[in-house]
Amino acid sequence: YHWRSEFRGAFNAVSKLARSNGTTQHNPQVVAASSGNYACGLALAAQLHGAAAHVVMPNNSPECKQHAVLAYGANLVQCEREDLDRTVKLVRDATGAVFISGRQHPDVISGQGTMGLELLRQVPELDAVVMPVGGGGMLAGVAVATKSLRPEIRIYGAEPEAANQAALS
């Protein structure tokens, strides 16, 4: 389950939303776009908090990720990859769900940062971390957490040559 690292951020964000929503009579709804790992993490985080999750995935997302999202009780909405943002907005407008970005939401990023804290607990003299770039949320969280405790640590973002969107941007 490679999505477990993405679960940390999603769980943190949904937990904070559920706590802030604790005085209302119904549970929160969340929506996000993801082609897989974050989608699974958000679906499970929502299920654990009794929240409804709406996950927007590209039509060509791996079947195993689609099945996992559905198994955690999320509403799966599929669309063309170029329509992700528009589809999230449509779902948000129709349901009132709160958008939780796996790339830019501060609670997701801080939840992802717990991986950096774990690394430093295991290897206190760590001098470098290599993380996948992906959408950037995990890399940002780990960088903030590790740099706050060890400013001299080096952080490297890595991505496969065949999927090098960060290098191209």
mmCIF file of C-alpha atoms in Angstrom:
data_model
loop_
_atom_site.group_PDB
_atom_site.id
_atom_site.type_symbol
_atom_site.label_atom_id
_atom_site.label_comp_id
_atom_site.label_asym_id
_atom_site.label_seq_id
_atom_site.Cartn_x
_atom_site.Cartn_y
_atom_site.Cartn_z
ATOM 1 C CA TYR A 1 0.000 0.000 0.000
ATOM 2 C CA HIS A 2 2.099 2.878 -1.280
ATOM 3 C CA TRP A 3 -0.714 5.298 -0.491
ATOM 4 C CA ARG A 4 -0.133 4.960 3.261
ATOM 5 C CA SER A 5 2.321 7.850 3.168
ATOM 6 C CA GLU A 6 -0.394 9.986 1.564
ATOM 7 C CA PHE A 7 -2.806 8.873 4.290
ATOM 8 C CA ARG A 8 -0.882 10.840 6.927
ATOM 9 C CA GLY A 9 -1.669 14.172 5.310
ATOM 10 C CA ALA A 10 -5.252 13.305 4.444
ATOM 11 C CA PHE A 11 -5.934 12.011 7.950
ATOM 12 C CA ASN A 12 -4.524 15.183 9.511
ATOM 13 C CA ALA A 13 -6.655 17.433 7.293
ATOM 14 C CA VAL A 14 -9.879 15.440 7.719
ATOM 15 C CA SER A 15 -9.286 15.204 11.487
ATOM 16 C CA LYS A 16 -8.994 18.973 11.774
ATOM 17 C CA LEU A 17 -12.064 19.491 9.607
ATOM 18 C CA ALA A 18 -14.101 16.984 11.626
ATOM 19 C CA ARG A 19 -13.079 18.646 14.912
ATOM 20 C CA SER A 20 -13.966 22.094 13.609
ATOM 21 C CA ASN A 21 -17.302 20.727 12.388
ATOM 22 C CA GLY A 22 -18.085 18.990 15.684
ATOM 23 C CA THR A 23 -20.949 21.272 16.683
ATOM 24 C CA THR A 24 -22.993 20.677 13.523
ATOM 25 C CA GLN A 25 -25.570 17.936 13.169
ATOM 26 C CA HIS A 26 -24.067 16.255 10.137
ATOM 27 C CA ASN A 27 -20.623 15.084 9.214
ATOM 28 C CA PRO A 28 -18.452 16.997 6.780
ATOM 29 C CA GLN A 29 -18.017 16.130 3.142
ATOM 30 C CA VAL A 30 -14.658 16.360 1.410
ATOM 31 C CA VAL A 31 -13.606 16.369 -2.214
ATOM 32 C CA ALA A 32 -10.231 16.011 -3.885
ATOM 33 C CA ALA A 33 -8.666 15.071 -7.189
ATOM 34 C CA SER A 34 -6.043 12.352 -7.390
ATOM 35 C CA SER A 35 -4.980 9.605 -9.736
ATOM 36 C CA GLY A 36 -4.412 7.171 -6.941
ATOM 37 C CA ASN A 37 -2.352 7.376 -3.765
ATOM 38 C CA TYR A 38 -3.858 10.491 -2.225
ATOM 39 C CA ALA A 39 -7.316 9.344 -3.357
ATOM 40 C CA CYS A 40 -6.971 6.153 -1.327
ATOM 41 C CA GLY A 41 -5.631 7.994 1.701
ATOM 42 C CA LEU A 42 -8.410 10.576 1.644
ATOM 43 C CA ALA A 43 -11.112 7.930 1.207
ATOM 44 C CA LEU A 44 -9.855 6.004 4.249
ATOM 45 C CA ALA A 45 -9.381 9.154 6.339
ATOM 46 C CA ALA A 46 -12.950 10.238 5.572
ATOM 47 C CA GLN A 47 -14.320 6.785 6.382
ATOM 48 C CA LEU A 48 -12.549 6.775 9.759
ATOM 49 C CA HIS A 49 -14.101 10.150 10.591
ATOM 50 C CA GLY A 50 -17.595 9.350 9.345
ATOM 51 C CA ALA A 51 -17.225 11.946 6.601
ATOM 52 C CA ALA A 52 -18.410 11.574 3.026
ATOM 53 C CA ALA A 53 -15.594 11.628 0.479
ATOM 54 C CA HIS A 54 -15.932 12.501 -3.181
ATOM 55 C CA VAL A 55 -12.833 11.513 -5.117
ATOM 56 C CA VAL A 56 -12.322 12.781 -8.649
ATOM 57 C CA MET A 57 -9.981 10.530 -10.622
ATOM 58 C CA PRO A 58 -8.861 10.516 -14.233
ATOM 59 C CA ASN A 59 -10.499 7.815 -16.368
ATOM 60 C CA ASN A 60 -7.135 6.124 -16.817
ATOM 61 C CA SER A 61 -6.341 5.762 -13.097
ATOM 62 C CA PRO A 62 -5.174 2.295 -12.048
ATOM 63 C CA GLU A 63 -8.082 -0.056 -11.380
ATOM 64 C CA CYS A 64 -6.608 -1.147 -8.053
ATOM 65 C CA LYS A 65 -6.697 2.478 -6.848
ATOM 66 C CA GLN A 66 -10.283 2.910 -8.038
ATOM 67 C CA HIS A 67 -11.308 -0.265 -6.188
ATOM 68 C CA ALA A 68 -9.578 0.898 -3.003
ATOM 69 C CA VAL A 69 -11.357 4.271 -3.120
ATOM 70 C CA LEU A 70 -14.704 2.524 -3.518
ATOM 71 C CA ALA A 71 -13.892 -0.035 -0.806
ATOM 72 C CA TYR A 72 -13.389 2.832 1.659
ATOM 73 C CA GLY A 73 -16.863 4.114 0.833
ATOM 74 C CA ALA A 74 -15.956 7.149 -1.231
ATOM 75 C CA ASN A 75 -17.992 8.417 -4.141
ATOM 76 C CA LEU A 76 -15.764 7.951 -7.205
ATOM 77 C CA VAL A 77 -16.189 10.505 -9.987
ATOM 78 C CA GLN A 78 -14.188 9.910 -13.140
ATOM 79 C CA CYS A 79 -13.300 12.372 -15.872
ATOM 80 C CA GLU A 80 -10.623 13.180 -18.398
ATOM 81 C CA ARG A 81 -7.334 14.244 -16.790
ATOM 82 C CA GLU A 82 -7.608 17.755 -18.206
ATOM 83 C CA ASP A 83 -11.053 18.151 -16.574
ATOM 84 C CA LEU A 84 -10.002 17.370 -12.976
ATOM 85 C CA ASP A 85 -10.180 20.923 -11.634
ATOM 86 C CA ARG A 86 -13.488 21.669 -13.339
ATOM 87 C CA THR A 87 -14.996 18.394 -12.101
ATOM 88 C CA VAL A 88 -13.854 19.045 -8.513
ATOM 89 C CA LYS A 89 -15.569 22.434 -8.681
ATOM 90 C CA LEU A 90 -18.783 20.838 -9.986
ATOM 91 C CA VAL A 91 -18.770 18.243 -7.183
ATOM 92 C CA ARG A 92 -17.972 20.898 -4.582
ATOM 93 C CA ASP A 93 -20.782 23.139 -5.819
ATOM 94 C CA ALA A 94 -23.292 20.251 -5.946
ATOM 95 C CA THR A 95 -22.462 18.759 -2.536
ATOM 96 C CA GLY A 96 -21.003 21.554 -0.432
ATOM 97 C CA ALA A 97 -17.937 19.380 0.132
ATOM 98 C CA VAL A 98 -14.730 20.987 1.373
ATOM 99 C CA PHE A 99 -11.877 20.784 -1.121
ATOM 100 C CA ILE A 100 -8.736 19.283 0.427
ATOM 101 C CA SER A 101 -5.829 19.513 -1.983
ATOM 102 C CA GLY A 102 -3.204 16.813 -1.646
ATOM 103 C CA ARG A 103 -0.657 19.286 -2.966
ATOM 104 C CA GLN A 104 -1.330 22.630 -1.328
ATOM 105 C CA HIS A 105 -3.521 22.210 1.752
ATOM 106 C CA PRO A 106 -1.489 23.224 4.839
ATOM 107 C CA ASP A 107 -2.990 20.468 7.013
ATOM 108 C CA VAL A 108 -2.109 17.836 4.410
ATOM 109 C CA ILE A 109 1.430 19.180 4.132
ATOM 110 C CA SER A 110 1.923 19.246 7.911
ATOM 111 C CA GLY A 111 0.574 15.688 8.174
ATOM 112 C CA GLN A 112 3.036 14.582 5.506
ATOM 113 C CA GLY A 113 5.786 16.229 7.542
ATOM 114 C CA THR A 114 5.470 13.512 10.172
ATOM 115 C CA MET A 115 7.505 11.314 7.817
ATOM 116 C CA GLY A 116 10.408 13.726 8.174
ATOM 117 C CA LEU A 117 10.106 13.639 11.961
ATOM 118 C CA GLU A 118 10.109 9.853 11.833
ATOM 119 C CA LEU A 119 13.228 9.849 9.657
ATOM 120 C CA LEU A 120 15.056 12.095 12.129
ATOM 121 C CA ARG A 121 13.987 9.941 15.076
ATOM 122 C CA GLN A 122 15.417 6.888 13.333
ATOM 123 C CA VAL A 123 18.559 8.581 11.996
ATOM 124 C CA PRO A 124 19.297 11.678 14.137
ATOM 125 C CA GLU A 125 22.407 12.625 12.144
ATOM 126 C CA LEU A 126 20.662 12.365 8.791
ATOM 127 C CA ASP A 127 22.276 14.768 6.338
ATOM 128 C CA ALA A 128 20.078 14.317 3.257
ATOM 129 C CA VAL A 129 16.585 13.187 2.263
ATOM 130 C CA VAL A 130 15.516 12.108 -1.214
ATOM 131 C CA MET A 131 11.741 12.273 -1.717
ATOM 132 C CA PRO A 132 9.533 11.807 -4.767
ATOM 133 C CA VAL A 133 8.320 15.101 -6.193
ATOM 134 C CA GLY A 134 4.827 13.865 -7.120
ATOM 135 C CA GLY A 135 2.333 16.632 -6.464
ATOM 136 C CA GLY A 136 4.713 18.299 -4.022
ATOM 137 C CA GLY A 137 2.744 17.977 -0.781
ATOM 138 C CA MET A 138 4.807 15.146 0.701
ATOM 139 C CA LEU A 139 8.085 16.750 -0.371
ATOM 140 C CA ALA A 140 7.032 20.093 1.130
ATOM 141 C CA GLY A 141 5.919 18.556 4.417
ATOM 142 C CA VAL A 142 9.084 16.512 4.859
ATOM 143 C CA ALA A 143 11.250 19.492 3.908
ATOM 144 C CA VAL A 144 9.564 21.830 6.415
ATOM 145 C CA ALA A 145 9.679 19.292 9.245
ATOM 146 C CA THR A 146 13.274 18.195 8.748
ATOM 147 C CA LYS A 147 14.666 21.666 8.005
ATOM 148 C CA SER A 148 12.967 23.084 11.119
ATOM 149 C CA LEU A 149 14.953 20.647 13.284
ATOM 150 C CA ARG A 150 18.111 20.349 11.183
ATOM 151 C CA PRO A 151 18.539 23.438 8.972
ATOM 152 C CA GLU A 152 21.697 21.994 7.419
ATOM 153 C CA ILE A 153 19.933 18.906 6.031
ATOM 154 C CA ARG A 154 19.810 18.655 2.228
ATOM 155 C CA ILE A 155 16.449 17.882 0.579
ATOM 156 C CA TYR A 156 16.302 16.413 -2.916
ATOM 157 C CA GLY A 157 13.193 15.934 -5.011
ATOM 158 C CA ALA A 158 13.351 12.959 -7.367
ATOM 159 C CA GLU A 159 11.173 11.859 -10.253
ATOM 160 C CA PRO A 160 11.444 9.311 -13.041
ATOM 161 C CA GLU A 161 12.872 10.601 -16.281
ATOM 162 C CA ALA A 162 9.766 9.441 -18.182
ATOM 163 C CA ALA A 163 7.469 11.427 -15.847
ATOM 164 C CA ASN A 164 9.498 14.549 -15.179
ATOM 165 C CA GLN A 165 6.889 17.277 -14.950
ATOM 166 C CA ALA A 166 8.807 19.156 -12.232
ATOM 167 C CA ALA A 167 12.016 19.208 -14.265
ATOM 168 C CA LEU A 168 10.095 20.454 -17.283
ATOM 169 C CA SER A 169 8.305 23.220 -15.436
#
